PDB file of C-alpha atoms and ligand atoms in Angstrom:
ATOM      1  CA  UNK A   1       3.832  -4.628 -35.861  1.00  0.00           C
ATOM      2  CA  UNK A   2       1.978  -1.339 -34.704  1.00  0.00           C
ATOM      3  CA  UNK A   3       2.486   1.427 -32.070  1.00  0.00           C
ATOM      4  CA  UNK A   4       0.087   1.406 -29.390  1.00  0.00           C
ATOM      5  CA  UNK A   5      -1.895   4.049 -27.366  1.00  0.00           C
ATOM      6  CA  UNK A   6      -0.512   4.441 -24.618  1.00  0.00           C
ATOM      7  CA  UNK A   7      -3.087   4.461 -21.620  1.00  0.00           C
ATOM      8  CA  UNK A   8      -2.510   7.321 -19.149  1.00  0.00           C
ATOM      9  CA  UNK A   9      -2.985   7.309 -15.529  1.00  0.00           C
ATOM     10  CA  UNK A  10      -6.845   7.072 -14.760  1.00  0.00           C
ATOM     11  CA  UNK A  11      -7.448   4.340 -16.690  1.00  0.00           C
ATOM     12  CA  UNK A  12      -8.745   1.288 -14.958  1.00  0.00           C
ATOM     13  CA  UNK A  13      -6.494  -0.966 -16.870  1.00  0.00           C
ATOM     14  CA  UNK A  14      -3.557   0.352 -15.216  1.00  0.00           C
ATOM     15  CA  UNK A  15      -4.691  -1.070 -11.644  1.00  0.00           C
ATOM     16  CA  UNK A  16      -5.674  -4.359 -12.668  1.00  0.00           C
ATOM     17  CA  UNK A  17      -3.018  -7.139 -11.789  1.00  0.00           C
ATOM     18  CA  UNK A  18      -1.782  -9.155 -15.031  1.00  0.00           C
ATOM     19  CA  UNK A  19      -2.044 -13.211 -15.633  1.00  0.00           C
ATOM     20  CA  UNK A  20       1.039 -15.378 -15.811  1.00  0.00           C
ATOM     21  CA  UNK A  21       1.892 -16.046 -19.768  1.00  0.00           C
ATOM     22  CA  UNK A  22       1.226 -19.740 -20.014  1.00  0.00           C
ATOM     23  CA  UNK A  23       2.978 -20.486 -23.603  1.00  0.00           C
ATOM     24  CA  UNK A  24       5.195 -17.720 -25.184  1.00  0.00           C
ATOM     25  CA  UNK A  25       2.825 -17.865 -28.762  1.00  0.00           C
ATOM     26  CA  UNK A  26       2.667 -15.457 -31.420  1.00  0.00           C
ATOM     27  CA  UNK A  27       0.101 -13.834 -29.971  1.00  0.00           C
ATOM     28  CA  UNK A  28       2.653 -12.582 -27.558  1.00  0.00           C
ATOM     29  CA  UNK A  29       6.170 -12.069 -29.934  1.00  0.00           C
ATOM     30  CA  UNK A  30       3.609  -9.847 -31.349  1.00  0.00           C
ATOM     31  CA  UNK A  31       2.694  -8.569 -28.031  1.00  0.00           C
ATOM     32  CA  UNK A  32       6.753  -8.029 -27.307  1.00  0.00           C
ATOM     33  CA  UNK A  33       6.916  -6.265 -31.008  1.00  0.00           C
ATOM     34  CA  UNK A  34       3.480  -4.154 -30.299  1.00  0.00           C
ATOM     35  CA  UNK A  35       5.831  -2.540 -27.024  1.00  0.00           C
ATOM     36  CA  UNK A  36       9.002  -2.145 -28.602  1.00  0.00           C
ATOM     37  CA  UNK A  37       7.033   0.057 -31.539  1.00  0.00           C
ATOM     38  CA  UNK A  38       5.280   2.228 -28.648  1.00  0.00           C
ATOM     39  CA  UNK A  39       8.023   2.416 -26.167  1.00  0.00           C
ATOM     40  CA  UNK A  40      10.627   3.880 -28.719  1.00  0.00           C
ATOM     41  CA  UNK A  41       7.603   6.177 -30.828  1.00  0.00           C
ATOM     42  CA  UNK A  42       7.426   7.470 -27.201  1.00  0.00           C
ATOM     43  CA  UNK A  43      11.113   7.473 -25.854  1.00  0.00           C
ATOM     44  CA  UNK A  44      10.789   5.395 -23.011  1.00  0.00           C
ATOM     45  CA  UNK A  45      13.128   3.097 -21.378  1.00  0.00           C
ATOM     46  CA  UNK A  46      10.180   0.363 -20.613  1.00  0.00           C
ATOM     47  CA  UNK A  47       6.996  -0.414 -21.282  1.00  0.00           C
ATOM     48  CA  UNK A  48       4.548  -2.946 -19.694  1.00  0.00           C
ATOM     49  CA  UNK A  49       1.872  -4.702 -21.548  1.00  0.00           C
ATOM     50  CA  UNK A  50      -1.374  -3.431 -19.082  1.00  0.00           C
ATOM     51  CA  UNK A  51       0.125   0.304 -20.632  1.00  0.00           C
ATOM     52  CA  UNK A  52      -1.316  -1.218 -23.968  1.00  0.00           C
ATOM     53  CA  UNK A  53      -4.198  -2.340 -22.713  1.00  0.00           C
ATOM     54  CA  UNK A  54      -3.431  -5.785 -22.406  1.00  0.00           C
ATOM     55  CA  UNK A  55      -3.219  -6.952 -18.844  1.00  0.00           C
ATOM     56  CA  UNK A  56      -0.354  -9.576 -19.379  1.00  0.00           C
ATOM     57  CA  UNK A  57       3.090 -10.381 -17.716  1.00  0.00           C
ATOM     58  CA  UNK A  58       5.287  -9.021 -19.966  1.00  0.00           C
ATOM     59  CA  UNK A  59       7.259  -5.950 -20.135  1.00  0.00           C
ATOM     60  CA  UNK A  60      10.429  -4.609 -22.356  1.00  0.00           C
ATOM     61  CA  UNK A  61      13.223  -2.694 -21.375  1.00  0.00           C
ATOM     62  CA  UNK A  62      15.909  -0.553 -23.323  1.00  0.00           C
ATOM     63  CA  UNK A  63      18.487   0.533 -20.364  1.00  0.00           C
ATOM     64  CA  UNK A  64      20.558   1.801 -22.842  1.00  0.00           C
ATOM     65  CA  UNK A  65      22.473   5.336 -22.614  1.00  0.00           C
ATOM     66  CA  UNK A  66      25.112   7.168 -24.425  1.00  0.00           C
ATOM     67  CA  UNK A  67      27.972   6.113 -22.605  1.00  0.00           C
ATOM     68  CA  UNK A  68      26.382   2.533 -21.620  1.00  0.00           C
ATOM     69  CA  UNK A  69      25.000   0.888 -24.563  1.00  0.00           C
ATOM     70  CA  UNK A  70      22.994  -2.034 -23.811  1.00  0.00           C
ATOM     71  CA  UNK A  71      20.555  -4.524 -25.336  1.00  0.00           C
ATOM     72  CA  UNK A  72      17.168  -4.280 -25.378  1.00  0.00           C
ATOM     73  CA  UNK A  73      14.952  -7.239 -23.459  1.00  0.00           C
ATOM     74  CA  UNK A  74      12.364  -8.409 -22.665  1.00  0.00           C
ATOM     75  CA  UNK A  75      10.709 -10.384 -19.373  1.00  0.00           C
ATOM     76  CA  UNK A  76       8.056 -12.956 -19.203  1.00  0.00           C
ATOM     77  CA  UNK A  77       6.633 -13.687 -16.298  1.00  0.00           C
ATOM     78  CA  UNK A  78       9.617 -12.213 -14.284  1.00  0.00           C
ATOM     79  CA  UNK A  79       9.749 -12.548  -9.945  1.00  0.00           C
ATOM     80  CA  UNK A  80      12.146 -10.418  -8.495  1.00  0.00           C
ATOM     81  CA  UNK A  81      13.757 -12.760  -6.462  1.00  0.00           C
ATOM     82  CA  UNK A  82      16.702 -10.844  -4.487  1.00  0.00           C
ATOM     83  CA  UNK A  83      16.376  -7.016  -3.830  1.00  0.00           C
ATOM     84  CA  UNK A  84      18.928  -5.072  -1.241  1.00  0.00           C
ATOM     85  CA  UNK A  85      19.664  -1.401  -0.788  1.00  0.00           C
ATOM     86  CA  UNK A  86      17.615   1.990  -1.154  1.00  0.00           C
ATOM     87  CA  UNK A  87      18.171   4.689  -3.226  1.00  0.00           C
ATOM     88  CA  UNK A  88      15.626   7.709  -4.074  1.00  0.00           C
ATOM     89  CA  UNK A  89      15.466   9.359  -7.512  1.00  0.00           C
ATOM     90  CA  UNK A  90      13.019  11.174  -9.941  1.00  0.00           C
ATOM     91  CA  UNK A  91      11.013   8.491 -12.009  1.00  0.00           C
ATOM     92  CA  UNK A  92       8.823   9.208 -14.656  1.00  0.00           C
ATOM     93  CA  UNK A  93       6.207   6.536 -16.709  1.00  0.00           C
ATOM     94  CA  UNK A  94       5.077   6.980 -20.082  1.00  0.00           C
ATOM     95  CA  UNK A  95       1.354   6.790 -18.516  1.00  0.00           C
ATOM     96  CA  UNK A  96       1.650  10.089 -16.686  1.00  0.00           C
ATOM     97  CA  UNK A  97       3.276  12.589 -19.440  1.00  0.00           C
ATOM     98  CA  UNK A  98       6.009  15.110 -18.648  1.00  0.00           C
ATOM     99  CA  UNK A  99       5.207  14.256 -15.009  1.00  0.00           C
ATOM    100  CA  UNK A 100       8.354  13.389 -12.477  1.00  0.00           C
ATOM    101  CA  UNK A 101       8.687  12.602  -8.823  1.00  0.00           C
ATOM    102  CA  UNK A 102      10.735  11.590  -6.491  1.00  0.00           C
ATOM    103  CA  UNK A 103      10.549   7.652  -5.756  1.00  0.00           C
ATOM    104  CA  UNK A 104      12.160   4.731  -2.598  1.00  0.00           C
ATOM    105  CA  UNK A 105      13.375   1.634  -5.580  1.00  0.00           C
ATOM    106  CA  UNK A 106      16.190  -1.276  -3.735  1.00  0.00           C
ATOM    107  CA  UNK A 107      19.416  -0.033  -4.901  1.00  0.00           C
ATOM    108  CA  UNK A 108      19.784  -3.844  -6.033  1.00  0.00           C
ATOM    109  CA  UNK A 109      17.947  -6.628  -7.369  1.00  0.00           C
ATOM    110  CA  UNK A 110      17.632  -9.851  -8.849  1.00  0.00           C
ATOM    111  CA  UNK A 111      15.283 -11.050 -11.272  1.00  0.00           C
ATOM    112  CA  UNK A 112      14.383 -14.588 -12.722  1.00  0.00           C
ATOM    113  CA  UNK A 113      11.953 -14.064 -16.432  1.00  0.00           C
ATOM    114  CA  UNK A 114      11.855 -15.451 -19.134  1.00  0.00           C
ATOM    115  CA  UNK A 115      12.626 -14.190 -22.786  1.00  0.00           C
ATOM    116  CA  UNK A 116      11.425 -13.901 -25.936  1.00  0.00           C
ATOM    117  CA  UNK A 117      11.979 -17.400 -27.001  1.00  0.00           C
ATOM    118  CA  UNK A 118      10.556 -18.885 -23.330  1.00  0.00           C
ATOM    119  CA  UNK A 119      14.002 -19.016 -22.214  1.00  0.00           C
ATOM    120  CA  UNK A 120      14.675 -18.848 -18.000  1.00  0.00           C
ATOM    121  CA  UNK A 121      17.306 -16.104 -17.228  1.00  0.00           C
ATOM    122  CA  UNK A 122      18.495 -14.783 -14.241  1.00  0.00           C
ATOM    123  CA  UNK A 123      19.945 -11.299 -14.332  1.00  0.00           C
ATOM    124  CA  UNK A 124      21.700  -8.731 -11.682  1.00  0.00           C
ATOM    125  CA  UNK A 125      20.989  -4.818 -11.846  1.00  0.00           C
ATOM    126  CA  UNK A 126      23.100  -3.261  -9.301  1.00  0.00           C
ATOM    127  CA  UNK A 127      23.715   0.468  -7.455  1.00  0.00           C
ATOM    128  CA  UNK A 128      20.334   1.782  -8.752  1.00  0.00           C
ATOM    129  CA  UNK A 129      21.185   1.820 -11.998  1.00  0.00           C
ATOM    130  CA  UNK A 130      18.246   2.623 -14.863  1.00  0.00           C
ATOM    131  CA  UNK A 131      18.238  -0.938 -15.547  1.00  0.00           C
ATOM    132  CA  UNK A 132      17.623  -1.504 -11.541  1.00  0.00           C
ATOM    133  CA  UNK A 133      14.821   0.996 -11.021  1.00  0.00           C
ATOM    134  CA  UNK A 134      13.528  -0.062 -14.214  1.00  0.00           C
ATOM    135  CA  UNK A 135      13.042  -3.388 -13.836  1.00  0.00           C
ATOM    136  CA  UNK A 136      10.824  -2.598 -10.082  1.00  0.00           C
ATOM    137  CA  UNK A 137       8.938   0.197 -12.413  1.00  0.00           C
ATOM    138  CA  UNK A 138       7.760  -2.237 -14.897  1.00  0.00           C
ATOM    139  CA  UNK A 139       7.350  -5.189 -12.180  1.00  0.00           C
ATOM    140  CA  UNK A 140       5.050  -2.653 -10.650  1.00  0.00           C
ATOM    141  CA  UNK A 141       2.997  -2.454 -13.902  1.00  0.00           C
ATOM    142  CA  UNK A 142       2.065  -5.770 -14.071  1.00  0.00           C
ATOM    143  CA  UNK A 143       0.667  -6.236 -10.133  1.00  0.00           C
ATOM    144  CA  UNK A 144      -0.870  -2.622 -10.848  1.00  0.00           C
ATOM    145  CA  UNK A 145       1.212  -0.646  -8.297  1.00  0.00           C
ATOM    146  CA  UNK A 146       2.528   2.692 -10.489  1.00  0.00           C
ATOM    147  CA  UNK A 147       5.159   4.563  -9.398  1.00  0.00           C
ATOM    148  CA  UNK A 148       3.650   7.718  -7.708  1.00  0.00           C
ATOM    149  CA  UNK A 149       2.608   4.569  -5.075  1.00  0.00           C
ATOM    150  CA  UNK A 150       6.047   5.158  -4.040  1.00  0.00           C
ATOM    151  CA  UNK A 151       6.410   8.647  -3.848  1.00  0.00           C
ATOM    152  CA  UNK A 152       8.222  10.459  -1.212  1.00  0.00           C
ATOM    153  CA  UNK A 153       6.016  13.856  -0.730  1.00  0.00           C
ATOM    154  CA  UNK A 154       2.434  12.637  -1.491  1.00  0.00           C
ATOM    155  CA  UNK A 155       1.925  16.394  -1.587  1.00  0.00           C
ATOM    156  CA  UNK A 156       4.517  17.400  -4.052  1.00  0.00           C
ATOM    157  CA  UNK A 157       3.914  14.233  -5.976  1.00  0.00           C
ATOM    158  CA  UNK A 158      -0.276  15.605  -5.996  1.00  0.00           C
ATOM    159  CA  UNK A 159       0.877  19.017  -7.512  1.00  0.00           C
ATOM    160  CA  UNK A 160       2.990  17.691 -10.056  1.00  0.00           C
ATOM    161  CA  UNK A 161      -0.406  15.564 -11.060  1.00  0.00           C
ATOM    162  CA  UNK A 162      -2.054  18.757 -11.302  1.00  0.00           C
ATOM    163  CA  UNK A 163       0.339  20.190 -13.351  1.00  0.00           C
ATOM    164  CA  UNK A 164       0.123  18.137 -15.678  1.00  0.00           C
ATOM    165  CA  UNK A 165      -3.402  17.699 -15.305  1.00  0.00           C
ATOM    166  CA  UNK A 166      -3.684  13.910 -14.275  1.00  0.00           C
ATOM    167  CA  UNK A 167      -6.068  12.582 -11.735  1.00  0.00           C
ATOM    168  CA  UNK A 168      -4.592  12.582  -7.815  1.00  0.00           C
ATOM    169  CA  UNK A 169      -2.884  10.432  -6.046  1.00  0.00           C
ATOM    170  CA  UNK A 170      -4.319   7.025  -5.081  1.00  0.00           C
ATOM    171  CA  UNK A 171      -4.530   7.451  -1.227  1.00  0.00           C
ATOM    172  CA  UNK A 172      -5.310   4.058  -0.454  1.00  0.00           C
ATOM    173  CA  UNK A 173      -2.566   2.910  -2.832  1.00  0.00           C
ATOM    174  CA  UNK A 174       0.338   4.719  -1.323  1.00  0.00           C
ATOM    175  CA  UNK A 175       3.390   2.227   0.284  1.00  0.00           C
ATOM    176  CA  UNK A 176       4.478   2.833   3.470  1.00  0.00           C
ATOM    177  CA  UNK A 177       7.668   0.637   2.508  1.00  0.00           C
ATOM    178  CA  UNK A 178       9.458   0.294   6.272  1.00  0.00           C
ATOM    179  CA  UNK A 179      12.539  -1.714   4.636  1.00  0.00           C
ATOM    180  CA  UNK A 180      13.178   1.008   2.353  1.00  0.00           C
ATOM    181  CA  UNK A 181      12.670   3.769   4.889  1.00  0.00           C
ATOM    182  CA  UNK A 182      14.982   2.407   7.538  1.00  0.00           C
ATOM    183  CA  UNK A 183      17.771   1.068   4.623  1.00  0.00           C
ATOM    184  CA  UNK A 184      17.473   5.221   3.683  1.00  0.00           C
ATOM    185  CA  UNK A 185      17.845   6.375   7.076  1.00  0.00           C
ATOM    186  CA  UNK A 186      21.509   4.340   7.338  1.00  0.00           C
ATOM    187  CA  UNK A 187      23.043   6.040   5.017  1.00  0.00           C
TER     188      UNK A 187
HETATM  189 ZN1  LIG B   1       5.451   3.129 -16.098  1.00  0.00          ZN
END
């Protein structure tokens, strides 16, 4: 298939919420294909579809590291259906280039997609793993909520934008995220 531009943060696309995939066709395996191409040209761990420009729910995900080899998938239509737990840790998005901040993800979740071949599967990412946080970061993509949204220092998160010379922070986007807060302030 073909590697993709990669829309960076700014572009409208990235805030608009995707539609449901009603039949998994060949318009999207190529779709699927078209975000495996970019997301490894581009060393990511996932990619969404609205990141290409098409405002779809679909996303990939390649969780794998050195130690922890694992495959790579992909998730139609997913609902994350259980979440538990808070952690906080650096994120990055290949829509906002060489720029990381601190993010609130559930330490925990469960989420119900379906794959490639318009299979149902359920799966488990646990202890805020990557595959955890990656899961909510991709998620995110596709009801246009990026991860800066959940940032912990709106001001830090606004000078790392800078930096790297990307548009500020969406005020009115930002999550307040109580659950998270209070699960954080347990530990
Ligand atoms: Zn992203």
């Amino acid at each position: 298939m073909a590697v993709k531009k990669v829309l960076k943060y700014g572009e409208p696309t990235l805030r608009e919420p995707s539609k449901e995939v009603h039949k998994v066709s060949r318009k999207i395996t190529d779709l699927v294909q078209d975000l495996f191409d970019t997301m490894y040209t581009c060393n990511g761990v996932g990619l969404a579809a609205p990141q290409i420009g098409v405002n779809l729910r679909v996303f990939v995900i390649d969780a794998s590291t050195k130690n922890n080899p694992m495959k790579p998938m992909v998730f139609i239509n997913p609902k994350i259906i259980k979440k538990s737990g808070a952690i906080i840790e650096d994120e990055g998005c290949l829509s906002f280039p060489e720029a990381y901040t601190p993010v609130r993800r559930y330490k925990n979740v469960t989420v119900k997609a379906m794959d490639v071949n318009g299979r149902t599967f359920l799966l488990e990412a646990k202890d805020g793993c990557l595959l955890a946080r990656a899961i909510q970061h991709e998620n995110d993509h596709l009801d246009g909520v990026l991860f800066i949204d959940h940032c912990t220092n709106r001001f830090e998160a606004d000078e790392i934008l800078k930096k790297h010379k990307l548009p500020p922070i969406d005020e009115d986007k930002l999550l307040s995220e109580p659950d998270l807060e209070a699960e954080l302030n347990n530990d």
